[in-house]
Amino acid sequence: MEIVQCKTDKDYEKFAVFFLQNRNIFDDMYPILDTLGSLYVMIEETNLLLFQNIHEEVFAAASYTLGVREDQFKNKHIVFIDCALLKKEYQNTRSFVKGFLQMLKHILEEHPEVKEVQFYAYRHHGYIHRLYKKFATIIDEKEGYFGMQDVFSVEFHKLTTFLEEFNKKQTI
């Protein structure tokens, strides 16, 4: 697995195509115009990552910000993972854990000041919601585009330790 930070037009194009092709992971009915609006915001306001296999095929993508929108991105000690998409055939616990861990290591290399990770999950995505509750605390709730969201928070080092331990158990 290789993580590529989007910097070139080609990278942004790969992200956009992947996002458009996999937008229904968020919801079965994600209208194209709303999807294009979301893409515009992500490209303008977030850091975009592509996850590629050995054949340079994108199988996952994510976006994050330093700080959260509510504080206008001022708190650089928080990384907020705004979006994460994983192709259906890669949606298993092992791939999720390995990808999440690699993404966190990439973020820490780029931003060593980060101490806390925040992200959200829609309540109707039961599996993901239950998974996040295993290693993070709900700190807020809000109405999202597809329903109610819970915002999770966890200390960066606690999350990486949890994921590393989980990864070790999976490889034994």
GROMACS .gro file of N, CA and C in nm, residues 82 134 159:
model
    9
   82ASP      N    1  -1.206   1.414   0.781
   82ASP     CA    2  -1.335   1.461   0.730
   82ASP      C    3  -1.404   1.355   0.644
  134LYS      N    4  -1.500   0.159   2.006
  134LYS     CA    5  -1.402   0.073   2.072
  134LYS      C    6  -1.274   0.149   2.109
  159LEU      N    7  -0.461   0.615   1.997
  159LEU     CA    8  -0.517   0.554   1.877
  159LEU      C    9  -0.412   0.471   1.803
   0.00000   0.00000   0.00000
